[in-house]
Amino acid sequence: MLYDETTQVYINQLSNINQYLADDFEARIEEELSTEEYTVGLSDEDKQKFFAMLAPILLGLYGKAMNAQDSVTYKQQVYQEFETQLNGLLDHYEKITNDASKKIQELEVEVKRLKELRASGNDLLISIHLANGNNVKDLQELSSTLLRQSLDNKIAQIQSSADYLAASNTVDQFGELLYTHKRWIWSTLPDTRHMNMDDMLVGIDEYFDVYNEQNGVMDKGLYPSRPFHER
């Protein structure tokens, strides 16, 4: 990823929004457990609120791509990609909240006991586990930490897409590619794969060789999150 100071500012802002969404997610779970009124999907008001927070920042991440060419057609293409990625991020968040609501309905948590555990400073996931008496592994869908990691990975994929779009369409005054190579940068997140690929350098239109941990063979991808073997 082609990090610069402006991009880093956007990433920091996204981190703050990510924390807000995680807190909001946790508050929803607590409310649903207390009231036994389960949310299905996100309300239109929620979607507008999250869109308003995320849209300008995600669009900023596409800043380099937007300026890579003066062509109006190209700029429209970049904007369409931005809209697709933003809607995908909101759909991703909605799916996580839906899955959590379904899991909550399966639980039998004593509300009074849950509130006592929460008041003593216990993590929500641990409190639910203790109040419900089930294996904590069955409740991972309710973890705000898992939500943050999931959204972090989604943002990293969007950033990779935006950077590749910019780097592969930026030319100098002679019409030559300004960027001739790209470098794989590992995000350092605990649950992120491909740590061994950190700092790998290839040509701008060449494929990275990516070890597939599921089948043990080498795949090829243009950048992180790009479907392998596709251009």
Short mmCIF file of C-alpha atoms in Angstrom, two decimals:
data_model
loop_
_atom_site.label_atom_id
_atom_site.label_comp_id
_atom_site.label_asym_id
_atom_site.label_seq_id
_atom_site.Cartn_x
_atom_site.Cartn_y
_atom_site.Cartn_z
CA MET A 1 0.00 0.00 0.00
CA LEU A 2 1.26 3.47 -0.89
CA TYR A 3 1.06 5.23 2.46
CA ASP A 4 1.53 8.98 2.75
CA GLU A 5 0.78 11.47 5.50
CA THR A 6 -2.73 12.24 4.22
CA THR A 7 -3.62 8.56 3.95
CA GLN A 8 -2.39 7.98 7.48
CA VAL A 9 -4.70 10.74 8.76
CA TYR A 10 -7.64 9.03 7.07
CA ILE A 11 -6.65 5.68 8.53
CA ASN A 12 -6.49 7.20 12.02
CA GLN A 13 -9.96 8.69 11.52
CA LEU A 14 -11.25 5.32 10.36
CA SER A 15 -9.81 3.73 13.46
CA ASN A 16 -11.84 6.15 15.60
CA ILE A 17 -15.01 5.37 13.62
CA ASN A 18 -14.24 1.69 13.90
CA GLN A 19 -14.15 2.06 17.68
CA TYR A 20 -17.45 3.96 17.58
CA LEU A 21 -19.08 1.18 15.55
CA ALA A 22 -17.73 -1.44 17.94
CA ASP A 23 -19.11 0.49 20.93
CA ASP A 24 -22.44 0.91 19.14
CA PHE A 25 -22.47 -2.80 18.32
CA GLU A 26 -21.85 -3.71 21.96
CA ALA A 27 -24.60 -1.34 23.13
CA ARG A 28 -27.05 -3.00 20.72
CA ILE A 29 -26.24 -6.43 22.09
CA GLU A 30 -26.67 -5.28 25.67
CA GLU A 31 -30.00 -3.62 24.88
CA GLU A 32 -31.31 -6.68 23.03
CA LEU A 33 -30.32 -8.95 25.90
CA SER A 34 -32.04 -6.68 28.40
CA THR A 35 -35.25 -6.04 26.45
CA GLU A 36 -35.49 -9.25 24.38
CA GLU A 37 -36.34 -7.05 21.39
CA TYR A 38 -34.08 -8.18 18.58
CA THR A 39 -32.91 -5.93 15.77
CA VAL A 40 -33.20 -7.24 12.23
CA GLY A 41 -30.80 -5.39 9.98
CA LEU A 42 -29.94 -1.73 10.27
CA SER A 43 -32.59 0.99 10.23
CA ASP A 44 -32.52 3.59 7.45
CA GLU A 45 -31.46 6.12 10.08
CA ASP A 46 -28.53 3.93 11.12
CA LYS A 47 -27.45 3.44 7.51
CA GLN A 48 -27.54 7.18 6.84
CA LYS A 49 -25.56 7.86 10.02
CA PHE A 50 -22.85 5.32 9.22
CA PHE A 51 -22.76 6.40 5.56
CA ALA A 52 -22.25 10.03 6.58
CA MET A 53 -19.34 9.05 8.85
CA LEU A 54 -17.61 6.65 6.48
CA ALA A 55 -18.20 8.16 3.02
CA PRO A 56 -15.88 11.21 3.17
CA ILE A 57 -13.06 9.20 4.73
CA LEU A 58 -13.30 6.32 2.27
CA LEU A 59 -13.49 8.79 -0.60
CA GLY A 60 -10.32 10.38 0.76
CA LEU A 61 -8.57 7.01 0.55
CA TYR A 62 -9.36 7.10 -3.17
CA GLY A 63 -7.78 10.55 -3.50
CA LYS A 64 -4.63 9.31 -5.25
CA ALA A 65 -6.68 7.15 -7.59
CA MET A 66 -9.02 10.07 -8.39
CA ASN A 67 -6.03 12.22 -9.40
CA ALA A 68 -4.21 9.52 -11.35
CA GLN A 69 -5.81 10.61 -14.63
CA ASP A 70 -7.67 13.71 -15.85
CA SER A 71 -10.12 11.61 -17.85
CA VAL A 72 -13.72 12.18 -16.74
CA THR A 73 -14.56 8.57 -17.65
CA TYR A 74 -11.73 7.33 -15.46
CA LYS A 75 -12.80 9.52 -12.53
CA GLN A 76 -16.34 8.14 -12.85
CA GLN A 77 -14.88 4.64 -12.76
CA VAL A 78 -12.99 5.45 -9.54
CA TYR A 79 -16.11 6.95 -7.96
CA GLN A 80 -18.18 3.91 -8.89
CA GLU A 81 -15.53 1.68 -7.29
CA PHE A 82 -15.63 3.84 -4.15
CA GLU A 83 -19.44 3.54 -3.95
CA THR A 84 -19.24 -0.23 -4.42
CA GLN A 85 -16.66 -0.59 -1.66
CA LEU A 86 -18.56 1.71 0.72
CA ASN A 87 -21.84 -0.16 0.23
CA GLY A 88 -19.95 -3.42 0.67
CA LEU A 89 -18.57 -2.18 3.99
CA LEU A 90 -22.04 -1.22 5.23
CA ASP A 91 -23.44 -4.58 4.08
CA HIS A 92 -20.60 -6.28 5.94
CA TYR A 93 -21.44 -4.41 9.15
CA GLU A 94 -25.14 -5.21 8.74
CA LYS A 95 -24.41 -8.91 8.29
CA ILE A 96 -22.33 -8.97 11.47
CA THR A 97 -25.11 -7.28 13.47
CA ASN A 98 -27.70 -9.68 12.02
CA ASP A 99 -25.60 -12.71 12.89
CA ALA A 100 -25.16 -11.38 16.41
CA SER A 101 -28.92 -10.87 16.84
CA LYS A 102 -29.57 -14.44 15.76
CA LYS A 103 -27.00 -15.71 18.25
CA ILE A 104 -28.51 -13.62 21.06
CA GLN A 105 -31.93 -15.17 20.49
CA GLU A 106 -30.38 -18.60 21.12
CA LEU A 107 -29.05 -17.57 24.53
CA GLU A 108 -30.70 -17.85 27.89
CA VAL A 109 -29.09 -15.08 29.87
CA GLU A 110 -30.39 -13.92 33.23
CA VAL A 111 -30.53 -10.14 32.77
CA LYS A 112 -29.97 -9.32 36.45
CA ARG A 113 -26.89 -11.56 36.58
CA LEU A 114 -25.55 -10.04 33.33
CA LYS A 115 -25.93 -6.50 34.67
CA GLU A 116 -24.14 -7.40 37.89
CA LEU A 117 -21.22 -8.88 35.95
CA ARG A 118 -21.04 -5.87 33.63
CA ALA A 119 -21.19 -3.45 36.57
CA SER A 120 -18.17 -5.20 38.08
CA GLY A 121 -16.16 -4.35 34.95
CA ASN A 122 -16.27 -7.66 33.09
CA ASP A 123 -16.07 -7.72 29.30
CA LEU A 124 -19.50 -8.16 27.67
CA LEU A 125 -18.57 -11.44 25.98
CA ILE A 126 -17.20 -12.91 29.22
CA SER A 127 -20.23 -11.64 31.14
CA ILE A 128 -22.61 -13.34 28.72
CA HIS A 129 -20.58 -16.52 29.00
CA LEU A 130 -20.73 -16.47 32.80
CA ALA A 131 -24.41 -15.53 32.90
CA ASN A 132 -25.36 -18.13 30.33
CA GLY A 133 -23.05 -20.95 31.36
CA ASN A 134 -22.20 -21.91 27.78
CA ASN A 135 -18.84 -22.38 26.14
CA VAL A 136 -17.45 -18.92 25.38
CA LYS A 137 -16.32 -20.09 21.92
CA ASP A 138 -19.97 -20.35 20.91
CA LEU A 139 -20.42 -16.62 21.53
CA GLN A 140 -17.62 -15.18 19.36
CA GLU A 141 -20.18 -13.55 17.04
CA LEU A 142 -20.90 -11.15 19.90
CA SER A 143 -17.34 -9.96 20.34
CA SER A 144 -16.79 -6.25 19.61
CA THR A 145 -13.07 -7.06 19.29
CA LEU A 146 -13.88 -9.49 16.50
CA LEU A 147 -15.99 -6.78 14.84
CA ARG A 148 -13.11 -4.29 14.97
CA GLN A 149 -10.69 -6.81 13.47
CA SER A 150 -13.18 -7.70 10.75
CA LEU A 151 -13.72 -4.05 9.81
CA ASP A 152 -9.96 -3.38 9.97
CA ASN A 153 -9.41 -6.16 7.44
CA LYS A 154 -12.18 -4.79 5.23
CA ILE A 155 -10.66 -1.31 5.28
CA ALA A 156 -7.22 -2.73 4.45
CA GLN A 157 -8.73 -4.47 1.41
CA ILE A 158 -10.37 -1.22 0.28
CA GLN A 159 -7.08 0.64 0.69
CA SER A 160 -5.29 -2.00 -1.40
CA SER A 161 -7.89 -1.64 -4.14
CA ALA A 162 -7.61 2.16 -4.14
CA ASP A 163 -3.80 2.08 -4.21
CA TYR A 164 -3.67 -0.39 -7.08
CA LEU A 165 -6.21 1.66 -9.03
CA ALA A 166 -4.02 4.74 -8.58
CA ALA A 167 -0.65 3.11 -9.19
CA SER A 168 -1.75 1.32 -12.38
CA ASN A 169 -3.19 4.52 -13.93
CA THR A 170 -0.61 7.18 -13.01
CA VAL A 171 1.68 8.39 -15.82
CA ASP A 172 4.32 11.09 -16.09
CA GLN A 173 4.49 13.89 -18.68
CA PHE A 174 5.90 11.43 -21.22
CA GLY A 175 3.05 8.96 -20.81
CA GLU A 176 5.22 6.50 -18.90
CA LEU A 177 3.99 4.76 -15.74
CA LEU A 178 4.99 6.77 -12.70
CA TYR A 179 4.82 3.65 -10.53
CA THR A 180 6.62 0.65 -11.93
CA HIS A 181 6.54 -1.63 -8.87
CA LYS A 182 4.29 -2.38 -5.90
CA ARG A 183 5.15 -3.65 -2.43
CA TRP A 184 3.12 -5.93 -0.15
CA ILE A 185 2.84 -4.41 3.34
CA TRP A 186 1.59 -6.66 6.11
CA SER A 187 -0.98 -4.88 8.31
CA THR A 188 0.49 -6.36 11.58
CA LEU A 189 -3.05 -7.13 12.85
CA PRO A 190 -2.95 -10.29 15.01
CA ASP A 191 -5.34 -12.33 12.87
CA THR A 192 -4.04 -11.17 9.47
CA ARG A 193 -2.46 -13.81 7.25
CA HIS A 194 0.57 -13.66 4.93
CA MET A 195 3.02 -12.15 7.43
CA ASN A 196 5.85 -13.82 5.47
CA MET A 197 4.99 -11.68 2.41
CA ASP A 198 5.72 -8.38 4.14
CA ASP A 199 7.93 -6.12 1.96
CA MET A 200 7.64 -8.36 -1.14
CA LEU A 201 8.19 -6.29 -4.31
CA VAL A 202 6.89 -7.09 -7.83
CA GLY A 203 6.21 -5.18 -11.05
CA ILE A 204 3.09 -2.99 -11.09
CA ASP A 205 1.14 -5.42 -13.32
CA GLU A 206 2.76 -8.61 -12.05
CA TYR A 207 1.15 -11.08 -9.68
CA PHE A 208 2.18 -11.76 -6.11
CA ASP A 209 2.81 -15.42 -5.31
CA VAL A 210 0.53 -16.09 -2.33
CA TYR A 211 0.61 -19.25 -0.25
CA ASN A 212 -2.92 -20.65 0.11
CA GLU A 213 -3.19 -21.90 3.68
CA GLN A 214 -6.36 -23.89 2.92
CA ASN A 215 -5.02 -26.17 0.19
CA GLY A 216 -1.24 -25.72 0.55
CA VAL A 217 -0.60 -24.48 -2.98
CA MET A 218 0.69 -21.16 -4.34
CA ASP A 219 -1.95 -18.76 -5.72
CA LYS A 220 -1.44 -15.51 -7.59
CA GLY A 221 -3.04 -12.13 -6.88
CA LEU A 222 -2.59 -8.58 -8.13
CA TYR A 223 -2.94 -7.22 -4.60
CA PRO A 224 -4.44 -8.20 -1.22
CA SER A 225 -8.16 -9.08 -1.51
CA ARG A 226 -8.07 -9.18 -5.31
CA PRO A 227 -9.55 -12.48 -6.55
CA PHE A 228 -6.60 -14.61 -7.57
CA HIS A 229 -5.89 -15.06 -11.27
CA GLU A 230 -8.26 -12.19 -12.19
CA ARG A 231 -7.43 -8.84 -13.69
#
